[in-house]
Structures are given as C-alpha cells and as structure tokens.
Short mmCIF file of N, CA and C in Angstrom, two decimals:
data_model
loop_
_atom_site.label_atom_id
_atom_site.label_comp_id
_atom_site.label_asym_id
_atom_site.label_seq_id
_atom_site.Cartn_x
_atom_site.Cartn_y
_atom_site.Cartn_z
N MET Z 1386 1.02 -1.09 -0.06
CA MET Z 1386 -0.18 -0.11 -0.04
C MET Z 1386 0.82 1.12 0.51
N SER Z 1387 0.58 2.16 -0.93
CA SER Z 1387 1.26 3.23 -0.81
C SER Z 1387 1.37 3.98 0.13
N LEU Z 1388 2.54 5.18 0.48
CA LEU Z 1388 2.20 6.56 1.59
C LEU Z 1388 0.93 7.14 1.42
N ALA Z 1389 0.71 7.38 0.65
CA ALA Z 1389 -0.73 8.41 0.11
C ALA Z 1389 -1.89 7.72 0.57
N ALA Z 1390 -2.17 6.23 0.08
CA ALA Z 1390 -3.06 5.54 0.61
C ALA Z 1390 -3.50 5.26 2.22
N ILE Z 1391 -2.37 5.38 3.11
CA ILE Z 1391 -2.25 5.11 4.24
C ILE Z 1391 -2.43 6.30 5.28
N MET Z 1392 -1.81 7.24 4.58
CA MET Z 1392 -2.05 8.70 5.33
C MET Z 1392 -2.79 9.62 4.45
N ALA Z 1393 -3.75 10.77 4.90
CA ALA Z 1393 -4.46 11.79 4.24
C ALA Z 1393 -4.19 12.97 5.25
N VAL Z 1394 -3.47 13.94 4.53
CA VAL Z 1394 -4.06 15.62 5.32
C VAL Z 1394 -5.05 16.06 5.24
N SER Z 1395 -5.33 16.51 6.38
CA SER Z 1395 -6.93 17.74 6.29
C SER Z 1395 -6.70 19.10 6.71
N THR Z 1396 -6.89 19.68 5.90
CA THR Z 1396 -6.35 21.14 6.19
C THR Z 1396 -7.75 21.91 5.77
N VAL Z 1397 -8.97 21.32 5.97
CA VAL Z 1397 -10.09 22.19 5.59
C VAL Z 1397 -10.70 22.74 7.45
N GLY Z 1398 -10.80 23.82 7.30
CA GLY Z 1398 -11.43 24.47 8.30
C GLY Z 1398 -10.52 24.55 9.60
N MET Z 1399 -11.04 25.46 10.73
CA MET Z 1399 -10.38 25.26 11.77
C MET Z 1399 -11.56 24.83 13.16
N GLY Z 1400 -11.15 24.01 13.83
CA GLY Z 1400 -12.05 23.38 14.91
C GLY Z 1400 -11.18 23.88 16.37
N ASP Z 1401 -12.14 24.39 17.37
CA ASP Z 1401 -11.66 24.29 18.77
C ASP Z 1401 -12.22 23.12 19.48
N TYR Z 1402 -11.08 22.44 20.37
CA TYR Z 1402 -11.11 21.49 21.11
C TYR Z 1402 -10.70 22.03 22.58
N THR Z 1403 -11.30 21.51 23.58
CA THR Z 1403 -11.03 22.37 24.64
C THR Z 1403 -10.54 20.75 25.54
N ALA Z 1404 -9.20 21.60 26.18
CA ALA Z 1404 -8.67 20.63 26.91
C ALA Z 1404 -8.13 21.16 28.46
N VAL Z 1405 -8.60 20.16 29.63
CA VAL Z 1405 -8.54 21.02 30.88
C VAL Z 1405 -7.72 20.19 31.65
N LYS Z 1406 -6.65 20.94 32.48
CA LYS Z 1406 -5.76 20.16 33.79
C LYS Z 1406 -5.87 20.96 34.42
N GLY Z 1407 -6.44 20.29 35.67
CA GLY Z 1407 -6.64 21.09 37.03
C GLY Z 1407 -7.75 22.36 36.66
N ASP Z 1408 -7.47 23.30 37.01
CA ASP Z 1408 -8.52 24.56 37.22
C ASP Z 1408 -8.04 25.62 35.74
N ASP Z 1409 -7.21 24.81 35.09
CA ASP Z 1409 -6.88 25.66 33.72
C ASP Z 1409 -7.37 24.91 32.80
N THR Z 1410 -7.99 25.90 31.79
CA THR Z 1410 -8.66 25.56 30.44
C THR Z 1410 -7.72 25.68 29.29
N VAL Z 1411 -7.72 25.12 28.56
CA VAL Z 1411 -6.78 25.59 27.16
C VAL Z 1411 -7.99 25.09 26.17
N THR Z 1412 -7.40 26.23 24.88
CA THR Z 1412 -8.50 25.62 23.60
C THR Z 1412 -7.22 25.38 22.46
N CYS Z 1413 -7.42 23.86 22.26
CA CYS Z 1413 -6.44 23.43 21.06
C CYS Z 1413 -7.23 23.47 19.68
N GLU Z 1414 -6.42 24.33 18.31
CA GLU Z 1414 -6.87 24.50 17.69
C GLU Z 1414 -6.36 23.28 16.67
N VAL Z 1415 -7.16 22.65 15.73
CA VAL Z 1415 -6.75 21.89 14.58
C VAL Z 1415 -7.66 22.10 13.70
N SER Z 1416 -6.70 21.38 12.90
CA SER Z 1416 -7.44 21.65 11.11
C SER Z 1416 -8.94 20.68 11.19
N THR Z 1417 -9.19 19.79 11.74
CA THR Z 1417 -10.12 18.85 11.44
C THR Z 1417 -11.43 18.95 12.73
N PHE Z 1418 -12.71 18.12 12.00
CA PHE Z 1418 -13.68 18.08 13.19
C PHE Z 1418 -14.04 17.26 13.71
N SER Z 1419 -12.85 16.53 14.23
CA SER Z 1419 -13.20 15.04 14.96
C SER Z 1419 -14.01 14.79 15.71
N GLY Z 1420 -13.89 15.89 16.62
CA GLY Z 1420 -14.73 16.09 17.60
C GLY Z 1420 -14.31 15.67 18.98
N ASN Z 1421 -12.74 15.30 18.72
CA ASN Z 1421 -11.78 14.82 20.12
C ASN Z 1421 -11.14 15.85 20.75
N GLU Z 1422 -10.74 15.79 21.83
CA GLU Z 1422 -10.08 16.61 22.56
C GLU Z 1422 -8.89 16.53 22.47
N CYS Z 1423 -8.17 17.82 22.79
CA CYS Z 1423 -6.75 17.56 22.94
C CYS Z 1423 -5.96 16.87 24.31
N VAL Z 1424 -5.53 15.48 23.61
CA VAL Z 1424 -5.01 14.95 25.21
C VAL Z 1424 -3.43 15.26 25.34
N THR Z 1425 -2.92 16.11 24.70
CA THR Z 1425 -1.76 16.27 25.07
C THR Z 1425 -0.75 17.38 26.38
N TYR Z 1426 -2.01 17.93 26.23
CA TYR Z 1426 -1.94 19.55 26.96
C TYR Z 1426 -1.57 18.87 28.97
N GLY Z 1427 -0.43 19.67 29.43
CA GLY Z 1427 0.28 19.49 30.68
C GLY Z 1427 0.85 17.90 30.49
N LYS Z 1428 0.92 17.54 29.86
CA LYS Z 1428 1.35 15.91 29.60
C LYS Z 1428 3.02 15.63 30.19
N THR Z 1429 3.43 14.36 30.56
CA THR Z 1429 4.82 14.33 30.28
C THR Z 1429 5.58 14.03 29.28
N VAL Z 1430 6.72 15.04 28.58
CA VAL Z 1430 7.45 15.04 27.68
C VAL Z 1430 9.18 14.28 28.06
N THR Z 1431 9.40 13.90 27.04
CA THR Z 1431 10.69 13.71 27.22
C THR Z 1431 11.32 13.90 25.73
N SER Z 1432 12.71 14.02 25.73
CA SER Z 1432 13.48 14.47 24.86
C SER Z 1432 14.81 13.84 24.49
N ASP Z 1433 15.56 13.38 23.42
CA ASP Z 1433 16.86 12.97 23.63
C ASP Z 1433 17.68 14.26 22.82
N MET Z 1434 16.87 15.08 22.64
CA MET Z 1434 17.93 16.52 22.08
C MET Z 1434 18.34 17.81 23.02
N GLY Z 1435 18.09 17.55 24.25
CA GLY Z 1435 18.42 18.59 24.99
C GLY Z 1435 17.42 19.82 24.89
N ALA Z 1436 17.68 20.62 25.74
CA ALA Z 1436 17.12 21.86 25.50
C ALA Z 1436 18.29 23.31 25.82
N SER Z 1437 18.11 24.14 24.58
CA SER Z 1437 19.07 25.52 24.88
C SER Z 1437 18.36 26.34 25.06
N THR Z 1438 16.90 26.68 25.19
CA THR Z 1438 15.94 27.27 25.25
C THR Z 1438 14.77 26.71 25.54
N GLY Z 1439 13.80 27.42 26.78
CA GLY Z 1439 12.57 26.94 27.38
C GLY Z 1439 12.76 25.23 27.99
N SER Z 1440 11.39 24.97 28.50
CA SER Z 1440 11.49 23.72 28.89
C SER Z 1440 10.58 23.24 27.48
N ILE Z 1441 10.87 21.60 27.71
CA ILE Z 1441 10.25 20.51 27.25
C ILE Z 1441 8.88 20.77 27.26
N SER Z 1442 8.36 21.42 28.26
CA SER Z 1442 6.89 21.13 28.65
C SER Z 1442 6.25 22.14 28.10
N ASP Z 1443 7.05 23.16 27.26
CA ASP Z 1443 6.65 24.18 26.80
C ASP Z 1443 5.62 23.66 25.38
N ILE Z 1444 6.19 22.68 24.98
CA ILE Z 1444 5.28 22.43 23.87
C ILE Z 1444 4.05 21.00 24.26
N VAL Z 1445 3.76 21.19 25.54
CA VAL Z 1445 2.44 20.61 25.92
C VAL Z 1445 1.73 21.74 26.81
N ASP Z 1446 1.81 22.87 26.60
CA ASP Z 1446 1.14 24.15 27.50
C ASP Z 1446 -0.04 24.24 27.12
N GLY Z 1447 -0.25 24.39 25.62
CA GLY Z 1447 -1.49 24.87 25.11
C GLY Z 1447 -1.23 26.52 24.65
N ASN Z 1448 0.27 26.85 24.71
CA ASN Z 1448 0.66 27.88 24.45
C ASN Z 1448 1.59 27.95 23.39
N GLU Z 1449 1.09 28.45 22.18
CA GLU Z 1449 1.87 28.03 20.80
C GLU Z 1449 2.95 29.23 20.91
N ASP Z 1450 3.15 30.18 21.79
CA ASP Z 1450 4.21 31.44 21.23
C ASP Z 1450 5.46 30.70 22.57
N ASN Z 1451 5.08 29.80 23.39
CA ASN Z 1451 6.49 29.29 24.38
C ASN Z 1451 6.81 28.76 23.41
N LEU Z 1452 8.64 28.75 23.35
CA LEU Z 1452 8.98 27.78 22.16
C LEU Z 1452 9.90 26.88 23.28
N TRP Z 1453 10.42 26.18 22.39
CA TRP Z 1453 11.24 24.71 23.23
C TRP Z 1453 12.39 24.72 22.10
N ILE Z 1454 13.39 25.40 22.32
CA ILE Z 1454 14.69 25.26 21.20
C ILE Z 1454 15.31 24.01 21.66
N ALA Z 1455 15.75 23.04 20.72
CA ALA Z 1455 16.62 21.80 21.17
C ALA Z 1455 18.28 22.32 21.60
N GLY Z 1456 18.50 21.78 21.82
CA GLY Z 1456 20.17 21.93 22.04
C GLY Z 1456 21.17 20.38 22.32
N GLY Z 1457 22.04 20.69 21.61
CA GLY Z 1457 23.17 19.16 21.71
C GLY Z 1457 22.75 18.43 20.30
N ARG Z 1458 21.60 18.22 19.98
CA ARG Z 1458 21.13 17.30 18.88
C ARG Z 1458 20.09 18.29 17.24
N LEU Z 1459 20.69 18.14 16.74
CA LEU Z 1459 19.53 18.43 15.14
C LEU Z 1459 17.98 17.83 14.99
N THR Z 1460 18.64 16.65 14.88
CA THR Z 1460 17.47 15.68 14.80
C THR Z 1460 17.20 14.83 16.09
N GLY Z 1461 16.07 14.65 16.33
CA GLY Z 1461 16.09 13.25 17.12
C GLY Z 1461 14.38 13.21 17.67
N THR Z 1462 14.58 12.95 19.21
CA THR Z 1462 12.77 12.36 18.83
C THR Z 1462 12.09 12.97 20.46
N ILE Z 1463 11.25 13.23 20.54
CA ILE Z 1463 10.08 13.78 21.21
C ILE Z 1463 9.28 13.03 21.99
N THR Z 1464 9.12 12.52 22.89
CA THR Z 1464 8.05 11.60 23.15
C THR Z 1464 6.84 12.35 24.37
N ILE Z 1465 6.03 12.02 24.18
CA ILE Z 1465 4.89 12.27 25.04
C ILE Z 1465 4.25 11.39 25.82
N ASP Z 1466 3.93 11.18 26.80
CA ASP Z 1466 3.43 9.93 27.92
C ASP Z 1466 2.13 10.94 28.01
N LEU Z 1467 0.78 9.87 27.37
CA LEU Z 1467 -0.60 10.62 27.45
C LEU Z 1467 -1.36 10.31 28.69
N GLY Z 1468 -0.63 9.05 29.56
CA GLY Z 1468 -1.11 9.07 30.97
C GLY Z 1468 -1.92 8.02 30.71
N ALA Z 1469 -3.06 8.02 29.76
CA ALA Z 1469 -4.08 6.87 29.89
C ALA Z 1469 -3.93 6.38 28.15
N TYR Z 1470 -5.06 5.64 27.93
CA TYR Z 1470 -4.66 5.07 26.41
C TYR Z 1470 -5.80 6.26 25.89
N TYR Z 1471 -5.78 6.00 24.21
CA TYR Z 1471 -6.25 6.95 23.63
C TYR Z 1471 -6.39 6.67 22.47
N LYS Z 1472 -7.57 6.72 21.33
CA LYS Z 1472 -7.41 6.20 20.39
C LYS Z 1472 -7.20 7.63 19.51
N ILE Z 1473 -6.42 7.92 18.96
CA ILE Z 1473 -6.02 9.14 18.06
C ILE Z 1473 -6.21 9.63 17.10
N SER Z 1474 -6.99 10.43 16.58
CA SER Z 1474 -7.28 10.90 15.27
C SER Z 1474 -6.58 12.04 14.53
N ASP Z 1475 -5.96 13.09 15.23
CA ASP Z 1475 -5.21 14.05 14.41
C ASP Z 1475 -4.50 14.78 15.24
N PHE Z 1476 -3.58 15.56 14.59
CA PHE Z 1476 -2.44 16.22 15.31
C PHE Z 1476 -2.23 17.43 14.51
N LYS Z 1477 -1.58 18.27 15.46
CA LYS Z 1477 -1.18 19.62 14.56
C LYS Z 1477 0.47 20.17 15.29
N ILE Z 1478 1.63 20.18 14.68
CA ILE Z 1478 2.58 20.67 15.57
C ILE Z 1478 2.96 21.77 14.75
N VAL Z 1479 3.13 22.52 15.59
CA VAL Z 1479 3.43 24.19 15.44
C VAL Z 1479 4.83 24.36 15.38
N PHE Z 1480 5.55 24.55 14.39
CA PHE Z 1480 7.28 24.96 14.71
C PHE Z 1480 6.86 26.33 14.84
N GLU Z 1481 8.42 26.75 14.82
CA GLU Z 1481 8.81 28.32 14.94
C GLU Z 1481 8.48 29.37 14.57
N ALA Z 1482 8.42 28.66 13.23
CA ALA Z 1482 8.30 29.64 11.92
C ALA Z 1482 7.95 29.20 10.52
N SER Z 1483 7.34 29.36 9.53
CA SER Z 1483 7.34 28.99 8.19
C SER Z 1483 9.10 29.39 7.66
N ARG Z 1484 9.42 28.33 6.82
CA ARG Z 1484 10.34 28.55 5.98
C ARG Z 1484 10.34 28.14 5.28
N ASP Z 1485 10.83 29.68 4.25
CA ASP Z 1485 10.91 29.44 3.01
C ASP Z 1485 12.03 28.87 2.04
N ASP Z 1486 13.05 28.78 3.27
CA ASP Z 1486 14.40 27.85 2.95
C ASP Z 1486 14.58 26.48 3.46
N GLY Z 1487 13.27 25.56 3.36
CA GLY Z 1487 13.62 24.35 3.61
C GLY Z 1487 12.15 23.80 4.25
N GLU Z 1488 12.19 22.36 4.49
CA GLU Z 1488 10.58 22.30 5.22
C GLU Z 1488 11.30 21.18 6.26
N TRP Z 1489 10.45 21.13 7.34
CA TRP Z 1489 10.09 21.01 8.47
C TRP Z 1489 9.88 18.83 8.23
N GLY Z 1490 10.92 17.98 8.18
CA GLY Z 1490 10.83 16.62 8.09
C GLY Z 1490 10.53 16.15 9.66
N TYR Z 1491 9.37 15.15 9.47
CA TYR Z 1491 9.10 14.62 10.94
C TYR Z 1491 8.30 13.30 10.81
N THR Z 1492 8.44 12.63 11.78
CA THR Z 1492 7.27 11.39 11.64
C THR Z 1492 6.46 11.32 13.28
N VAL Z 1493 5.34 10.61 12.88
CA VAL Z 1493 4.24 10.93 14.14
C VAL Z 1493 4.28 9.58 14.47
N GLU Z 1494 4.64 8.70 15.67
CA GLU Z 1494 3.93 7.38 16.02
C GLU Z 1494 3.70 7.32 17.37
N GLY Z 1495 3.11 6.11 17.31
CA GLY Z 1495 2.07 5.79 18.51
C GLY Z 1495 2.27 4.56 19.22
N THR Z 1496 2.22 4.00 20.50
CA THR Z 1496 2.46 2.94 21.45
C THR Z 1496 1.56 2.51 22.37
N ASP Z 1497 1.56 1.65 22.89
CA ASP Z 1497 1.04 1.55 24.06
C ASP Z 1497 1.87 0.69 25.03
N ASP Z 1498 3.17 0.24 24.24
CA ASP Z 1498 3.93 0.09 25.44
C ASP Z 1498 5.55 0.55 25.21
N GLU Z 1499 5.61 1.47 24.84
CA GLU Z 1499 6.86 2.08 24.75
C GLU Z 1499 8.15 1.14 23.64
N SER Z 1500 7.30 -0.02 23.33
CA SER Z 1500 8.74 -1.15 22.30
C SER Z 1500 8.02 -1.20 21.07
N ASN Z 1501 6.80 -1.20 20.52
CA ASN Z 1501 6.32 -1.28 19.33
C ASN Z 1501 5.07 -0.25 19.05
N TRP Z 1502 6.23 0.19 18.23
CA TRP Z 1502 5.26 1.84 17.34
C TRP Z 1502 4.81 1.63 16.21
N ASP Z 1503 3.90 2.26 16.05
CA ASP Z 1503 3.01 2.44 14.99
C ASP Z 1503 3.62 3.12 14.16
N MET Z 1504 3.80 3.64 12.75
CA MET Z 1504 3.95 4.97 12.17
C MET Z 1504 2.53 5.48 12.02
N LEU Z 1505 2.29 6.46 12.92
CA LEU Z 1505 0.71 7.40 12.30
C LEU Z 1505 0.71 8.15 11.19
N TRP Z 1506 2.16 8.79 11.26
CA TRP Z 1506 2.16 9.80 9.94
C TRP Z 1506 3.59 10.07 9.48
N ASP Z 1507 4.12 9.82 8.48
CA ASP Z 1507 5.05 9.96 7.93
C ASP Z 1507 5.82 11.05 7.15
N ASN Z 1508 6.47 12.07 7.36
CA ASN Z 1508 6.65 13.31 6.49
C ASN Z 1508 7.98 13.65 6.42
N THR Z 1509 8.46 13.01 6.75
CA THR Z 1509 10.33 12.81 6.03
C THR Z 1509 10.38 13.38 4.75
N ALA Z 1510 9.69 13.32 3.66
CA ALA Z 1510 9.58 13.91 2.60
C ALA Z 1510 8.56 15.29 2.38
N ASN Z 1511 8.46 16.11 3.66
CA ASN Z 1511 7.99 16.89 3.50
C ASN Z 1511 7.89 18.23 2.58
N THR Z 1512 7.02 18.55 1.90
CA THR Z 1512 6.91 19.93 1.06
C THR Z 1512 6.55 21.10 1.44
N ASP Z 1513 6.03 21.04 2.50
CA ASP Z 1513 4.88 21.81 3.22
C ASP Z 1513 6.20 22.62 4.14
N PHE Z 1514 6.22 24.04 3.80
CA PHE Z 1514 7.40 25.22 4.34
C PHE Z 1514 6.24 25.52 5.42
N SER Z 1515 5.09 24.98 5.69
CA SER Z 1515 4.40 25.80 6.95
C SER Z 1515 4.63 25.72 8.47
N LYS Z 1516 4.57 26.70 8.83
CA LYS Z 1516 4.85 26.75 10.38
C LYS Z 1516 3.93 25.77 11.17
N GLU Z 1517 2.60 25.63 10.97
CA GLU Z 1517 1.83 24.91 11.34
C GLU Z 1517 1.37 23.59 10.55
N GLN Z 1518 1.66 22.53 10.68
CA GLN Z 1518 1.75 21.02 10.32
C GLN Z 1518 0.59 20.61 10.91
N TYR Z 1519 -0.22 19.60 10.27
CA TYR Z 1519 -1.52 19.29 10.21
C TYR Z 1519 -1.37 17.68 9.97
N GLY Z 1520 -2.15 16.91 10.82
CA GLY Z 1520 -2.11 15.24 10.51
C GLY Z 1520 -3.56 14.97 10.77
N LYS Z 1521 -3.93 14.03 9.83
CA LYS Z 1521 -5.19 13.36 10.24
C LYS Z 1521 -4.93 11.72 10.28
N ILE Z 1522 -4.62 10.98 11.22
CA ILE Z 1522 -4.56 9.59 10.57
C ILE Z 1522 -5.53 8.49 10.59
N ALA Z 1523 -4.64 7.50 9.89
CA ALA Z 1523 -5.40 6.95 9.04
C ALA Z 1523 -6.49 5.72 9.34
N ALA Z 1524 -7.07 5.46 8.30
CA ALA Z 1524 -8.10 4.50 9.33
C ALA Z 1524 -8.08 3.30 9.87
N GLU Z 1525 -6.73 2.77 9.22
CA GLU Z 1525 -6.28 1.47 9.83
C GLU Z 1525 -5.84 1.60 11.17
N TYR Z 1526 -5.53 2.86 11.76
CA TYR Z 1526 -4.83 2.96 12.86
C TYR Z 1526 -6.17 3.58 13.80
N ALA Z 1527 -6.86 3.77 13.23
CA ALA Z 1527 -8.37 4.62 14.18
C ALA Z 1527 -8.73 3.69 15.54
N ASN Z 1528 -8.92 2.54 15.17
CA ASN Z 1528 -9.38 2.20 16.69
C ASN Z 1528 -8.07 1.27 17.51
N ASN Z 1529 -6.70 1.79 16.92
CA ASN Z 1529 -5.94 1.42 18.26
C ASN Z 1529 -5.58 2.32 19.51
N LYS Z 1530 -4.97 2.02 20.28
CA LYS Z 1530 -5.12 2.63 21.60
C LYS Z 1530 -3.60 2.66 21.72
N TYR Z 1531 -3.45 4.08 22.24
CA TYR Z 1531 -2.14 4.42 22.59
C TYR Z 1531 -1.90 5.28 23.58
N GLN Z 1532 -0.62 4.92 24.19
CA GLN Z 1532 -0.77 5.90 25.96
C GLN Z 1532 0.82 7.01 25.20
N TYR Z 1533 1.53 6.55 24.44
CA TYR Z 1533 2.46 7.38 23.95
C TYR Z 1533 2.72 7.91 22.47
N VAL Z 1534 3.07 8.99 22.32
CA VAL Z 1534 3.23 9.11 21.36
C VAL Z 1534 4.63 10.37 21.03
N ARG Z 1535 5.28 9.62 19.94
CA ARG Z 1535 6.76 9.76 19.68
C ARG Z 1535 6.58 10.49 18.14
N VAL Z 1536 7.20 11.92 18.10
CA VAL Z 1536 7.80 13.02 17.13
C VAL Z 1536 9.13 12.49 17.03
N THR Z 1537 9.59 12.34 15.30
CA THR Z 1537 10.71 12.35 15.52
C THR Z 1537 11.51 12.97 14.09
N LEU Z 1538 11.93 14.16 14.47
CA LEU Z 1538 12.67 15.25 13.94
C LEU Z 1538 13.45 14.96 13.15
N THR Z 1539 13.34 14.63 11.11
CA THR Z 1539 14.44 13.89 10.50
C THR Z 1539 15.36 14.90 9.83
N GLN Z 1540 14.75 16.10 9.03
CA GLN Z 1540 14.89 17.21 8.67
C GLN Z 1540 14.60 18.62 8.83
N LEU Z 1541 15.63 19.62 9.07
CA LEU Z 1541 15.43 20.97 9.55
C LEU Z 1541 15.42 21.60 8.11
N PRO Z 1542 15.05 22.68 7.70
CA PRO Z 1542 15.47 24.04 7.13
C PRO Z 1542 16.48 24.18 7.21
N LEU Z 1543 16.64 24.94 6.28
CA LEU Z 1543 18.21 25.56 6.15
C LEU Z 1543 18.20 27.25 6.58
N HIS Z 1544 19.10 27.76 7.33
CA HIS Z 1544 18.93 29.19 7.59
C HIS Z 1544 19.54 30.04 6.25
N LYS Z 1545 18.28 31.07 5.91
CA LYS Z 1545 18.11 31.63 4.83
C LYS Z 1545 19.63 31.87 4.31
N GLU Z 1546 20.57 32.61 5.37
CA GLU Z 1546 21.74 33.20 5.10
C GLU Z 1546 22.84 31.87 5.16
N SER Z 1547 23.33 31.55 5.79
CA SER Z 1547 24.16 30.51 6.56
C SER Z 1547 24.11 29.33 5.91
N ARG Z 1548 22.85 28.64 5.53
CA ARG Z 1548 22.36 27.77 4.69
C ARG Z 1548 22.48 26.74 5.60
N VAL Z 1549 23.25 26.98 6.77
CA VAL Z 1549 23.19 25.82 8.02
C VAL Z 1549 22.04 25.85 8.61
N ALA Z 1550 21.72 23.97 8.99
CA ALA Z 1550 20.44 23.99 9.99
C ALA Z 1550 20.23 24.62 10.70
N VAL Z 1551 18.86 25.13 10.94
CA VAL Z 1551 18.06 25.59 11.91
C VAL Z 1551 18.21 24.72 13.38
N TRP Z 1552 17.80 25.73 14.50
CA TRP Z 1552 17.80 24.63 15.57
C TRP Z 1552 16.35 24.29 15.27
N PRO Z 1553 16.33 23.22 16.23
CA PRO Z 1553 14.88 22.30 16.22
C PRO Z 1553 14.11 23.18 17.27
N ALA Z 1554 12.70 23.92 16.96
CA ALA Z 1554 12.15 24.74 17.63
C ALA Z 1554 10.71 24.75 17.28
N ILE Z 1555 10.02 24.27 18.43
CA ILE Z 1555 8.80 23.82 18.27
C ILE Z 1555 7.84 24.91 19.70
N GLY Z 1556 7.07 24.89 18.91
CA GLY Z 1556 5.75 25.96 20.07
C GLY Z 1556 4.72 25.12 20.84
N GLU Z 1557 4.40 23.87 19.67
CA GLU Z 1557 3.32 23.10 20.40
C GLU Z 1557 2.97 21.58 19.91
N VAL Z 1558 2.90 20.95 20.19
CA VAL Z 1558 2.21 19.57 19.68
C VAL Z 1558 1.13 19.14 20.30
N LYS Z 1559 0.11 18.87 19.42
CA LYS Z 1559 -1.38 19.03 19.87
C LYS Z 1559 -2.05 17.71 19.46
N VAL Z 1560 -2.18 16.66 20.10
CA VAL Z 1560 -2.60 15.71 19.88
C VAL Z 1560 -3.97 15.15 19.81
N LEU Z 1561 -5.06 15.08 19.07
CA LEU Z 1561 -6.68 14.60 19.37
C LEU Z 1561 -6.55 13.57 19.36
N GLY Z 1562 -7.59 13.32 20.52
CA GLY Z 1562 -8.03 11.65 20.53
C GLY Z 1562 -9.34 11.59 21.70
N GLU Z 1563 -9.45 10.71 21.95
CA GLU Z 1563 -10.62 9.96 22.54
C GLU Z 1563 -10.12 8.87 23.53
N GLU Z 1564 -10.41 9.11 25.25
CA GLU Z 1564 -9.54 8.24 26.22
C GLU Z 1564 -10.78 7.07 25.80
N VAL Z 1565 -10.16 5.73 26.02
CA VAL Z 1565 -10.39 4.50 25.97
C VAL Z 1565 -9.89 3.73 27.33
N ILE Z 1566 -11.01 2.54 27.73
CA ILE Z 1566 -10.23 1.78 28.50
C ILE Z 1566 -9.01 1.14 28.48
N ASN Z 1567 -8.26 1.20 29.34
CA ASN Z 1567 -6.89 0.50 29.39
C ASN Z 1567 -7.27 -1.16 28.89
N PRO Z 1568 -6.10 -1.34 27.58
CA PRO Z 1568 -6.49 -2.99 27.01
C PRO Z 1568 -6.21 -4.07 28.34
N GLU Z 1569 -5.35 -4.00 29.47
CA GLU Z 1569 -5.46 -5.16 30.58
C GLU Z 1569 -6.68 -4.83 31.24
N GLU Z 1570 -7.31 -3.73 31.64
CA GLU Z 1570 -8.59 -3.84 32.06
C GLU Z 1570 -9.72 -4.43 31.39
N GLU Z 1571 -9.77 -4.30 30.15
CA GLU Z 1571 -10.73 -4.43 29.01
C GLU Z 1571 -10.69 -6.19 29.02
N ASN Z 1572 -9.48 -7.04 29.03
CA ASN Z 1572 -9.25 -8.43 29.13
C ASN Z 1572 -9.70 -9.12 30.29
N LYS Z 1573 -10.33 -8.21 31.51
CA LYS Z 1573 -10.62 -9.00 32.46
C LYS Z 1573 -12.09 -9.08 32.70
#
C-alpha cells in the first residue's frame, strides 16, 4: 500500500477543542472537526535532544508562543506520555516559523508499550514549508489504543543566509483523541 493511501492530510477549516488540566482550560485548534479532545495538554514530555531555550514541557502547555528550542542535537525524538490510553485522530505541530528555505521533516508514531511503535504519519519527505503542520491519522490506526506519542525530527530547514540547518524549535504539539479503557482492564 502506498504512503498516500495510508495517510491523508486535512487542512479544511479550523476546529476548537477544549483541554482541561486541574483548574486550567486551554483551547486547542486543529484542522479537522473530529470532535475529539486535545490529549497532550500538561502531559509528561521527554526528548533526547536537550534544550537550549525553554522547557520541553512548553510544547504541551497550550501556548504556541512558548518555544522549546533543542540544544545538542539537530534531529531526534520527542515522546509524550498521554497518561492513559487514547484512540488518536489528528495532530498539529507548531514549529518556530514558516520556512521559505526548507521543510521540517518528521514522523509521528504511537505505542501502548514503548516498544512496538506504529507509524501514524510519515512526513520525512515533507514539501510543506508551513509553520503549522496538520495530520489526520489513517483509518487503519483509528481503533488502536496509544499511551505514548513520539515525534521524530528527521530534517530541518536551512538558515536563509548561512545555509546551515536551523535548531529545532517547537511551539506546541497537539494530539487529538478520545480516552479508551486500558487494554489490560478490558480483558478482565
């Protein structure tokens, strides 16, 4: 099956979804009307790329203007522990800026055990220079249950003047989904 048959991007309209963490309420905007909630707000995030500016938690704080800028590595992974099991429908990644000098290459994967990862979105050959990147998870993964989402940065734009790769800089990673029963509980 071709990659195009597996994945389909959705850029039609804007929908607002509310995420609640304690007393805080944040609106997550995505490009589809899945009716699902933003499941990444306030979750635990780790990365193997270090940080030169901001905290890695800035990418799940609901504020696209708070940037996390990686330090130490130009490519690598960001893993978000959703804290529960979700069926994932859509995602939005907000990079530092639109680049007219290159694309952000990345993949989005999901797992329920941190060992066996499903490729939910492969954008390593990205041709979209936009700051905001959207994706709708393919139907074949629509009923899978995920506790972890991993974004792997595979390609960075080149700086316009120096032609050197820019540092990874992300304002937000928003994943939409609906919470489901823990698979272990389901089998009891």
